[in-house]
PDB file of C-alpha atoms in Angstrom:
ATOM      1  CA  UNK A   1       0.000   0.000   0.000  1.00 41.00           C
ATOM      2  CA  UNK A   2       1.278   3.476  -0.768  1.00 48.00           C
ATOM      3  CA  UNK A   3       0.722   4.600   2.819  1.00 52.00           C
ATOM      4  CA  UNK A   4       3.816   2.523   3.673  1.00 47.00           C
ATOM      5  CA  UNK A   5       7.229   3.955   2.692  1.00 46.00           C
ATOM      6  CA  UNK A   6       8.409   2.627  -0.658  1.00 45.00           C
ATOM      7  CA  UNK A   7      11.939   1.459  -1.526  1.00 44.00           C
ATOM      8  CA  UNK A   8      13.361   4.400  -3.437  1.00 43.00           C
ATOM      9  CA  UNK A   9      17.179   4.158  -3.589  1.00 44.00           C
ATOM     10  CA  UNK A  10      17.320   3.488  -7.337  1.00 44.00           C
ATOM     11  CA  UNK A  11      14.605   6.058  -7.951  1.00 44.00           C
ATOM     12  CA  UNK A  12      16.499   8.673  -5.913  1.00 41.00           C
ATOM     13  CA  UNK A  13      19.663   8.168  -7.952  1.00 45.00           C
ATOM     14  CA  UNK A  14      17.810   8.189 -11.282  1.00 44.00           C
ATOM     15  CA  UNK A  15      16.015  11.454 -10.592  1.00 43.00           C
ATOM     16  CA  UNK A  16      19.308  13.151  -9.932  1.00 43.00           C
ATOM     17  CA  UNK A  17      20.878  11.980 -13.174  1.00 43.00           C
ATOM     18  CA  UNK A  18      21.519  14.780 -15.678  1.00 41.00           C
ATOM     19  CA  UNK A  19      19.400  13.239 -18.452  1.00 39.00           C
ATOM     20  CA  UNK A  20      16.334  12.958 -16.271  1.00 39.00           C
ATOM     21  CA  UNK A  21      16.822  16.408 -14.709  1.00 41.00           C
ATOM     22  CA  UNK A  22      16.696  18.070 -18.139  1.00 38.00           C
ATOM     23  CA  UNK A  23      13.262  16.560 -18.843  1.00 42.00           C
ATOM     24  CA  UNK A  24      12.112  17.151 -15.273  1.00 45.00           C
ATOM     25  CA  UNK A  25      12.622  20.931 -15.603  1.00 49.00           C
ATOM     26  CA  UNK A  26       9.665  21.281 -17.989  1.00 61.00           C
ATOM     27  CA  UNK A  27       7.127  19.252 -16.010  1.00 81.00           C
ATOM     28  CA  UNK A  28       4.403  20.707 -13.823  1.00 93.00           C
ATOM     29  CA  UNK A  29       5.490  20.686 -10.211  1.00 97.00           C
ATOM     30  CA  UNK A  30       4.625  18.390  -7.337  1.00 98.00           C
ATOM     31  CA  UNK A  31       3.867  20.227  -4.096  1.00 98.00           C
ATOM     32  CA  UNK A  32       3.776  18.486  -0.725  1.00 98.00           C
ATOM     33  CA  UNK A  33       1.622  20.322   1.805  1.00 98.00           C
ATOM     34  CA  UNK A  34       1.825  18.991   5.336  1.00 97.00           C
ATOM     35  CA  UNK A  35       1.088  20.211   8.833  1.00 97.00           C
ATOM     36  CA  UNK A  36       3.847  19.201  11.223  1.00 97.00           C
ATOM     37  CA  UNK A  37       4.864  19.646  14.843  1.00 98.00           C
ATOM     38  CA  UNK A  38       7.857  21.805  15.771  1.00 98.00           C
ATOM     39  CA  UNK A  39       9.914  18.601  16.053  1.00 97.00           C
ATOM     40  CA  UNK A  40       8.932  17.271  12.619  1.00 96.00           C
ATOM     41  CA  UNK A  41       6.069  14.840  13.245  1.00 97.00           C
ATOM     42  CA  UNK A  42       2.854  14.711  11.186  1.00 97.00           C
ATOM     43  CA  UNK A  43       0.976  12.668  13.774  1.00 97.00           C
ATOM     44  CA  UNK A  44       1.314  11.183  17.226  1.00 97.00           C
ATOM     45  CA  UNK A  45       2.531   7.601  17.755  1.00 96.00           C
ATOM     46  CA  UNK A  46      -0.900   6.256  16.770  1.00 95.00           C
ATOM     47  CA  UNK A  47      -1.596   8.887  14.138  1.00 95.00           C
ATOM     48  CA  UNK A  48      -3.247  11.339  16.524  1.00 96.00           C
ATOM     49  CA  UNK A  49      -3.828  14.836  15.115  1.00 96.00           C
ATOM     50  CA  UNK A  50      -5.793  16.453  17.954  1.00 95.00           C
ATOM     51  CA  UNK A  51      -2.705  18.591  18.736  1.00 96.00           C
ATOM     52  CA  UNK A  52      -2.798  19.889  15.165  1.00 93.00           C
ATOM     53  CA  UNK A  53      -6.492  20.697  15.152  1.00 94.00           C
ATOM     54  CA  UNK A  54      -6.346  22.469  18.515  1.00 93.00           C
ATOM     55  CA  UNK A  55      -3.717  24.924  17.238  1.00 94.00           C
ATOM     56  CA  UNK A  56      -5.458  25.779  13.959  1.00 94.00           C
ATOM     57  CA  UNK A  57      -6.952  29.239  13.483  1.00 93.00           C
ATOM     58  CA  UNK A  58      -8.619  31.222  10.700  1.00 94.00           C
ATOM     59  CA  UNK A  59      -5.320  32.544   9.342  1.00 96.00           C
ATOM     60  CA  UNK A  60      -3.986  28.986   8.945  1.00 96.00           C
ATOM     61  CA  UNK A  61      -7.220  27.855   7.298  1.00 95.00           C
ATOM     62  CA  UNK A  62      -7.005  30.765   4.847  1.00 96.00           C
ATOM     63  CA  UNK A  63      -3.376  29.880   3.999  1.00 97.00           C
ATOM     64  CA  UNK A  64      -4.302  26.256   3.349  1.00 97.00           C
ATOM     65  CA  UNK A  65      -7.361  27.220   1.298  1.00 97.00           C
ATOM     66  CA  UNK A  66      -5.234  29.421  -0.939  1.00 96.00           C
ATOM     67  CA  UNK A  67      -2.913  26.479  -1.658  1.00 96.00           C
ATOM     68  CA  UNK A  68      -5.837  24.117  -2.298  1.00 97.00           C
ATOM     69  CA  UNK A  69      -7.389  26.362  -4.959  1.00 97.00           C
ATOM     70  CA  UNK A  70      -4.028  26.665  -6.735  1.00 97.00           C
ATOM     71  CA  UNK A  71      -3.844  22.890  -7.252  1.00 97.00           C
ATOM     72  CA  UNK A  72      -5.038  21.043 -10.328  1.00 97.00           C
ATOM     73  CA  UNK A  73      -5.299  17.636  -8.657  1.00 97.00           C
ATOM     74  CA  UNK A  74      -4.967  16.164  -5.170  1.00 97.00           C
ATOM     75  CA  UNK A  75      -2.959  12.978  -4.679  1.00 97.00           C
ATOM     76  CA  UNK A  76      -2.958  10.859  -1.531  1.00 95.00           C
ATOM     77  CA  UNK A  77      -2.436   7.386  -0.110  1.00 93.00           C
ATOM     78  CA  UNK A  78      -5.392   5.047   0.292  1.00 90.00           C
ATOM     79  CA  UNK A  79      -5.776   5.361   4.054  1.00 89.00           C
ATOM     80  CA  UNK A  80      -5.875   9.144   3.817  1.00 93.00           C
ATOM     81  CA  UNK A  81      -8.464   8.774   1.060  1.00 92.00           C
ATOM     82  CA  UNK A  82     -10.652   6.659   3.354  1.00 91.00           C
ATOM     83  CA  UNK A  83     -10.385   9.296   6.083  1.00 93.00           C
ATOM     84  CA  UNK A  84     -11.195  12.142   3.721  1.00 93.00           C
ATOM     85  CA  UNK A  85     -14.139  10.508   1.952  1.00 92.00           C
ATOM     86  CA  UNK A  86     -15.680   9.909   5.367  1.00 91.00           C
ATOM     87  CA  UNK A  87     -15.147  13.512   6.439  1.00 93.00           C
ATOM     88  CA  UNK A  88     -15.119  16.154   3.715  1.00 94.00           C
ATOM     89  CA  UNK A  89     -18.332  15.357   1.755  1.00 93.00           C
ATOM     90  CA  UNK A  90     -20.477  16.343   4.764  1.00 92.00           C
ATOM     91  CA  UNK A  91     -18.118  18.860   6.368  1.00 93.00           C
ATOM     92  CA  UNK A  92     -19.070  22.485   6.962  1.00 91.00           C
ATOM     93  CA  UNK A  93     -15.393  23.382   7.365  1.00 90.00           C
ATOM     94  CA  UNK A  94     -14.308  26.313   5.119  1.00 90.00           C
ATOM     95  CA  UNK A  95     -11.833  23.965   3.415  1.00 95.00           C
ATOM     96  CA  UNK A  96     -14.589  21.555   2.359  1.00 94.00           C
ATOM     97  CA  UNK A  97     -15.372  23.368  -0.895  1.00 95.00           C
ATOM     98  CA  UNK A  98     -11.912  23.040  -2.500  1.00 96.00           C
ATOM     99  CA  UNK A  99     -11.402  19.602  -0.938  1.00 96.00           C
ATOM    100  CA  UNK A 100     -14.634  18.348  -2.479  1.00 96.00           C
ATOM    101  CA  UNK A 101     -14.352  20.052  -5.864  1.00 95.00           C
ATOM    102  CA  UNK A 102     -10.759  19.427  -6.968  1.00 95.00           C
ATOM    103  CA  UNK A 103     -10.103  16.037  -8.677  1.00 96.00           C
ATOM    104  CA  UNK A 104      -8.389  13.273  -6.682  1.00 96.00           C
ATOM    105  CA  UNK A 105      -5.946  10.489  -7.433  1.00 96.00           C
ATOM    106  CA  UNK A 106      -5.473   7.685  -4.912  1.00 95.00           C
ATOM    107  CA  UNK A 107      -2.186   5.779  -4.827  1.00 94.00           C
ATOM    108  CA  UNK A 108      -2.973   2.180  -3.959  1.00 90.00           C
ATOM    109  CA  UNK A 109      -1.435  -1.152  -4.942  1.00 84.00           C
ATOM    110  CA  UNK A 110      -4.887  -2.721  -4.649  1.00 80.00           C
ATOM    111  CA  UNK A 111      -6.002  -1.041  -7.913  1.00 73.00           C
ATOM    112  CA  UNK A 112      -9.346  -0.162  -6.313  1.00 70.00           C
ATOM    113  CA  UNK A 113     -10.739   1.620  -3.282  1.00 70.00           C
ATOM    114  CA  UNK A 114     -13.993   1.024  -1.468  1.00 68.00           C
ATOM    115  CA  UNK A 115     -16.207   4.097  -1.464  1.00 64.00           C
ATOM    116  CA  UNK A 116     -18.643   3.069   1.268  1.00 58.00           C
ATOM    117  CA  UNK A 117     -16.318   1.608   3.923  1.00 66.00           C
ATOM    118  CA  UNK A 118     -15.193   3.161   7.188  1.00 68.00           C
ATOM    119  CA  UNK A 119     -13.157   0.139   8.243  1.00 70.00           C
ATOM    120  CA  UNK A 120      -9.896   1.441   6.761  1.00 78.00           C
ATOM    121  CA  UNK A 121     -10.015   4.848   8.430  1.00 89.00           C
ATOM    122  CA  UNK A 122      -7.443   6.050  10.959  1.00 90.00           C
ATOM    123  CA  UNK A 123      -7.210   7.911  14.255  1.00 93.00           C
ATOM    124  CA  UNK A 124      -7.046  11.170  12.302  1.00 93.00           C
ATOM    125  CA  UNK A 125     -10.697  10.827  11.257  1.00 91.00           C
ATOM    126  CA  UNK A 126     -11.780  10.100  14.837  1.00 91.00           C
ATOM    127  CA  UNK A 127      -9.902  13.158  16.108  1.00 93.00           C
ATOM    128  CA  UNK A 128     -11.370  15.416  13.412  1.00 93.00           C
ATOM    129  CA  UNK A 129     -14.953  14.371  14.071  1.00 90.00           C
ATOM    130  CA  UNK A 130     -14.560  14.523  17.853  1.00 91.00           C
ATOM    131  CA  UNK A 131     -13.116  18.035  17.828  1.00 87.00           C
ATOM    132  CA  UNK A 132     -15.788  19.210  15.393  1.00 87.00           C
ATOM    133  CA  UNK A 133     -18.420  18.100  17.930  1.00 87.00           C
ATOM    134  CA  UNK A 134     -16.514  19.757  20.790  1.00 88.00           C
ATOM    135  CA  UNK A 135     -16.490  23.020  18.828  1.00 84.00           C
ATOM    136  CA  UNK A 136     -20.170  22.795  17.876  1.00 83.00           C
ATOM    137  CA  UNK A 137     -19.442  22.098  14.188  1.00 83.00           C
ATOM    138  CA  UNK A 138     -22.137  19.778  12.892  1.00 81.00           C
ATOM    139  CA  UNK A 139     -21.870  17.746   9.669  1.00 84.00           C
ATOM    140  CA  UNK A 140     -24.090  18.618   6.726  1.00 82.00           C
ATOM    141  CA  UNK A 141     -26.960  16.298   5.857  1.00 72.00           C
ATOM    142  CA  UNK A 142     -26.286  16.522   2.120  1.00 72.00           C
ATOM    143  CA  UNK A 143     -23.145  14.899   0.783  1.00 79.00           C
ATOM    144  CA  UNK A 144     -20.862  16.460  -1.830  1.00 85.00           C
ATOM    145  CA  UNK A 145     -19.255  13.200  -2.848  1.00 87.00           C
ATOM    146  CA  UNK A 146     -19.067  13.134  -6.651  1.00 90.00           C
ATOM    147  CA  UNK A 147     -15.348  13.953  -6.979  1.00 90.00           C
ATOM    148  CA  UNK A 148     -14.519  11.283  -4.396  1.00 91.00           C
ATOM    149  CA  UNK A 149     -16.527   8.654  -6.249  1.00 89.00           C
ATOM    150  CA  UNK A 150     -14.737   9.636  -9.460  1.00 91.00           C
ATOM    151  CA  UNK A 151     -11.243   9.474  -7.939  1.00 93.00           C
ATOM    152  CA  UNK A 152      -8.643   7.866 -10.196  1.00 94.00           C
ATOM    153  CA  UNK A 153      -6.463   5.007  -8.943  1.00 94.00           C
ATOM    154  CA  UNK A 154      -2.691   5.029  -9.448  1.00 95.00           C
ATOM    155  CA  UNK A 155      -1.319   1.531  -8.860  1.00 92.00           C
ATOM    156  CA  UNK A 156       1.974   1.593 -10.748  1.00 92.00           C
ATOM    157  CA  UNK A 157       5.397   2.415  -9.345  1.00 92.00           C
ATOM    158  CA  UNK A 158       5.819   5.867  -7.852  1.00 93.00           C
ATOM    159  CA  UNK A 159       8.227   7.258 -10.474  1.00 91.00           C
ATOM    160  CA  UNK A 160       6.069   6.180 -13.408  1.00 93.00           C
ATOM    161  CA  UNK A 161       2.828   7.490 -11.960  1.00 95.00           C
ATOM    162  CA  UNK A 162       4.184  10.846 -10.774  1.00 95.00           C
ATOM    163  CA  UNK A 163       6.154  11.412 -13.993  1.00 93.00           C
ATOM    164  CA  UNK A 164       3.009  10.809 -16.065  1.00 95.00           C
ATOM    165  CA  UNK A 165       1.079  13.317 -13.949  1.00 96.00           C
ATOM    166  CA  UNK A 166       3.832  15.908 -14.293  1.00 96.00           C
ATOM    167  CA  UNK A 167       3.700  15.658 -18.075  1.00 95.00           C
ATOM    168  CA  UNK A 168       0.001  16.543 -18.118  1.00 94.00           C
ATOM    169  CA  UNK A 169      -1.209  20.101 -18.593  1.00 93.00           C
ATOM    170  CA  UNK A 170      -2.732  21.963 -15.703  1.00 94.00           C
ATOM    171  CA  UNK A 171      -2.021  23.472 -12.335  1.00 96.00           C
ATOM    172  CA  UNK A 172       0.356  21.835  -9.902  1.00 97.00           C
ATOM    173  CA  UNK A 173      -0.075  18.428  -8.250  1.00 98.00           C
ATOM    174  CA  UNK A 174      -0.794  18.676  -4.530  1.00 98.00           C
ATOM    175  CA  UNK A 175       0.125  15.774  -2.234  1.00 97.00           C
ATOM    176  CA  UNK A 176      -1.478  15.466   1.190  1.00 87.00           C
ATOM    177  CA  UNK A 177      -0.488  12.203   2.887  1.00 88.00           C
ATOM    178  CA  UNK A 178      -0.809   9.978   4.814  1.00 92.00           C
ATOM    179  CA  UNK A 179       2.479   9.785   6.598  1.00 95.00           C
ATOM    180  CA  UNK A 180       3.828   6.758   4.720  1.00 94.00           C
ATOM    181  CA  UNK A 181       2.937   8.191   1.314  1.00 95.00           C
ATOM    182  CA  UNK A 182       4.522  11.537   2.209  1.00 96.00           C
ATOM    183  CA  UNK A 183       7.665   9.750   3.429  1.00 96.00           C
ATOM    184  CA  UNK A 184       7.883   7.904   0.115  1.00 95.00           C
ATOM    185  CA  UNK A 185       7.660  11.168  -1.809  1.00 96.00           C
ATOM    186  CA  UNK A 186      10.334  12.769   0.382  1.00 95.00           C
ATOM    187  CA  UNK A 187      12.644   9.803  -0.102  1.00 93.00           C
ATOM    188  CA  UNK A 188      12.071   9.716  -3.842  1.00 91.00           C
ATOM    189  CA  UNK A 189      13.294  13.224  -4.611  1.00 91.00           C
ATOM    190  CA  UNK A 190      10.148  13.878  -6.658  1.00 92.00           C
ATOM    191  CA  UNK A 191       8.945  16.882  -4.642  1.00 96.00           C
ATOM    192  CA  UNK A 192       9.444  20.293  -6.261  1.00 97.00           C
ATOM    193  CA  UNK A 193       8.064  22.372  -3.417  1.00 98.00           C
ATOM    194  CA  UNK A 194       7.349  21.868   0.282  1.00 98.00           C
ATOM    195  CA  UNK A 195       4.542  23.864   1.874  1.00 98.00           C
ATOM    196  CA  UNK A 196       4.801  23.217   5.590  1.00 98.00           C
ATOM    197  CA  UNK A 197       2.633  24.544   8.388  1.00 98.00           C
ATOM    198  CA  UNK A 198       4.808  24.204  11.484  1.00 98.00           C
ATOM    199  CA  UNK A 199       2.635  24.088  14.609  1.00 98.00           C
ATOM    200  CA  UNK A 200       3.926  25.397  17.957  1.00 97.00           C
ATOM    201  CA  UNK A 201       3.723  21.943  19.547  1.00 97.00           C
ATOM    202  CA  UNK A 202       6.466  19.479  20.521  1.00 98.00           C
ATOM    203  CA  UNK A 203       5.291  15.858  20.452  1.00 98.00           C
ATOM    204  CA  UNK A 204       8.513  14.090  21.386  1.00 97.00           C
ATOM    205  CA  UNK A 205       7.502  11.025  19.385  1.00 97.00           C
ATOM    206  CA  UNK A 206       5.165  10.168  16.542  1.00 97.00           C
ATOM    207  CA  UNK A 207       5.035   9.729  12.775  1.00 97.00           C
ATOM    208  CA  UNK A 208       8.011  11.567  11.234  1.00 97.00           C
ATOM    209  CA  UNK A 209       7.837  13.284   7.864  1.00 96.00           C
ATOM    210  CA  UNK A 210      11.489  13.102   6.822  1.00 95.00           C
ATOM    211  CA  UNK A 211      12.591   9.649   8.020  1.00 94.00           C
ATOM    212  CA  UNK A 212      12.815   8.244   4.464  1.00 93.00           C
ATOM    213  CA  UNK A 213      15.236  10.903   3.197  1.00 92.00           C
ATOM    214  CA  UNK A 214      18.223   9.010   1.799  1.00 87.00           C
ATOM    215  CA  UNK A 215      20.667  11.892   2.079  1.00 90.00           C
ATOM    216  CA  UNK A 216      20.716  15.430   3.470  1.00 91.00           C
ATOM    217  CA  UNK A 217      18.087  17.469   1.634  1.00 92.00           C
ATOM    218  CA  UNK A 218      19.085  21.099   1.290  1.00 95.00           C
ATOM    219  CA  UNK A 219      16.195  23.526   0.948  1.00 96.00           C
ATOM    220  CA  UNK A 220      15.787  27.099  -0.222  1.00 97.00           C
ATOM    221  CA  UNK A 221      13.316  29.098   1.875  1.00 97.00           C
ATOM    222  CA  UNK A 222      11.012  30.879  -0.590  1.00 98.00           C
ATOM    223  CA  UNK A 223       8.646  32.484   1.919  1.00 98.00           C
ATOM    224  CA  UNK A 224       7.814  32.423   5.611  1.00 98.00           C
ATOM    225  CA  UNK A 225       4.752  33.789   7.392  1.00 97.00           C
ATOM    226  CA  UNK A 226       3.993  33.731  11.117  1.00 97.00           C
ATOM    227  CA  UNK A 227       0.253  33.172  11.539  1.00 96.00           C
ATOM    228  CA  UNK A 228      -1.932  34.343  14.390  1.00 94.00           C
ATOM    229  CA  UNK A 229      -1.742  31.206  16.542  1.00 92.00           C
ATOM    230  CA  UNK A 230       2.033  30.971  16.256  1.00 96.00           C
ATOM    231  CA  UNK A 231       1.963  28.543  13.339  1.00 97.00           C
ATOM    232  CA  UNK A 232       4.746  29.266  10.839  1.00 98.00           C
ATOM    233  CA  UNK A 233       3.869  28.756   7.171  1.00 98.00           C
ATOM    234  CA  UNK A 234       7.060  28.031   5.243  1.00 98.00           C
ATOM    235  CA  UNK A 235       7.488  27.333   1.542  1.00 98.00           C
ATOM    236  CA  UNK A 236      10.705  25.596   0.486  1.00 98.00           C
ATOM    237  CA  UNK A 237      12.157  24.368  -2.788  1.00 97.00           C
ATOM    238  CA  UNK A 238      15.005  21.851  -3.108  1.00 95.00           C
ATOM    239  CA  UNK A 239      18.268  23.716  -3.275  1.00 91.00           C
ATOM    240  CA  UNK A 240      20.605  23.012  -6.172  1.00 81.00           C
ATOM    241  CA  UNK A 241      24.120  22.734  -4.780  1.00 75.00           C
ATOM    242  CA  UNK A 242      27.129  23.452  -6.943  1.00 67.00           C
ATOM    243  CA  UNK A 243      29.453  20.515  -7.519  1.00 60.00           C
ATOM    244  CA  UNK A 244      32.818  20.993  -5.768  1.00 58.00           C
TER     245      UNK A 244
END
């Protein structure tokens, strides 16, 4: 399943070869947007995200919404898809509109995903629904599910699938998660831009974002904004280092 880190050593080396890099320059970019703790985790040890939701505010939501509307397609692992299809179609969250309207692609080795199941969901969905209730946010009675039902399945190897998407016309590709899928993308060297919301929380342990990096990854800071709740919104691009 694509939510587990993929073996990417050969892929990492290939992407950095000069012949591939020349082609890669003209492809549409892959953006990874993740919300992480100050010590680099995307979830607690069991995938908990209550810490993340409790530190969100309207300025962070607006920053995320702006990124969502810039994307041409959302890509995600299968477990994240199961969480999202059981949350966003009935959500009254301000992010629900772009989340429900923009096309999706699910990366899954199973070649199919079940639309009507909740059995494959994670702790993240439980946390989201629980905190919505705590904050008096009630789900809508009418579902906006069409784009989820029409989600494409990508079941080939990561390089082939992402390269094919990059060759297509349109706005950038936006990757969400889950943790294993994001780790695979980090380790692969396929990411053109990192959009990270760094929350003012230290978890100490959990699901790391960068554990699959095969070598030091040098980044160029393109922009940095401190949001109202203390969240820092940073945009990075991989830094091209000169050969000694």
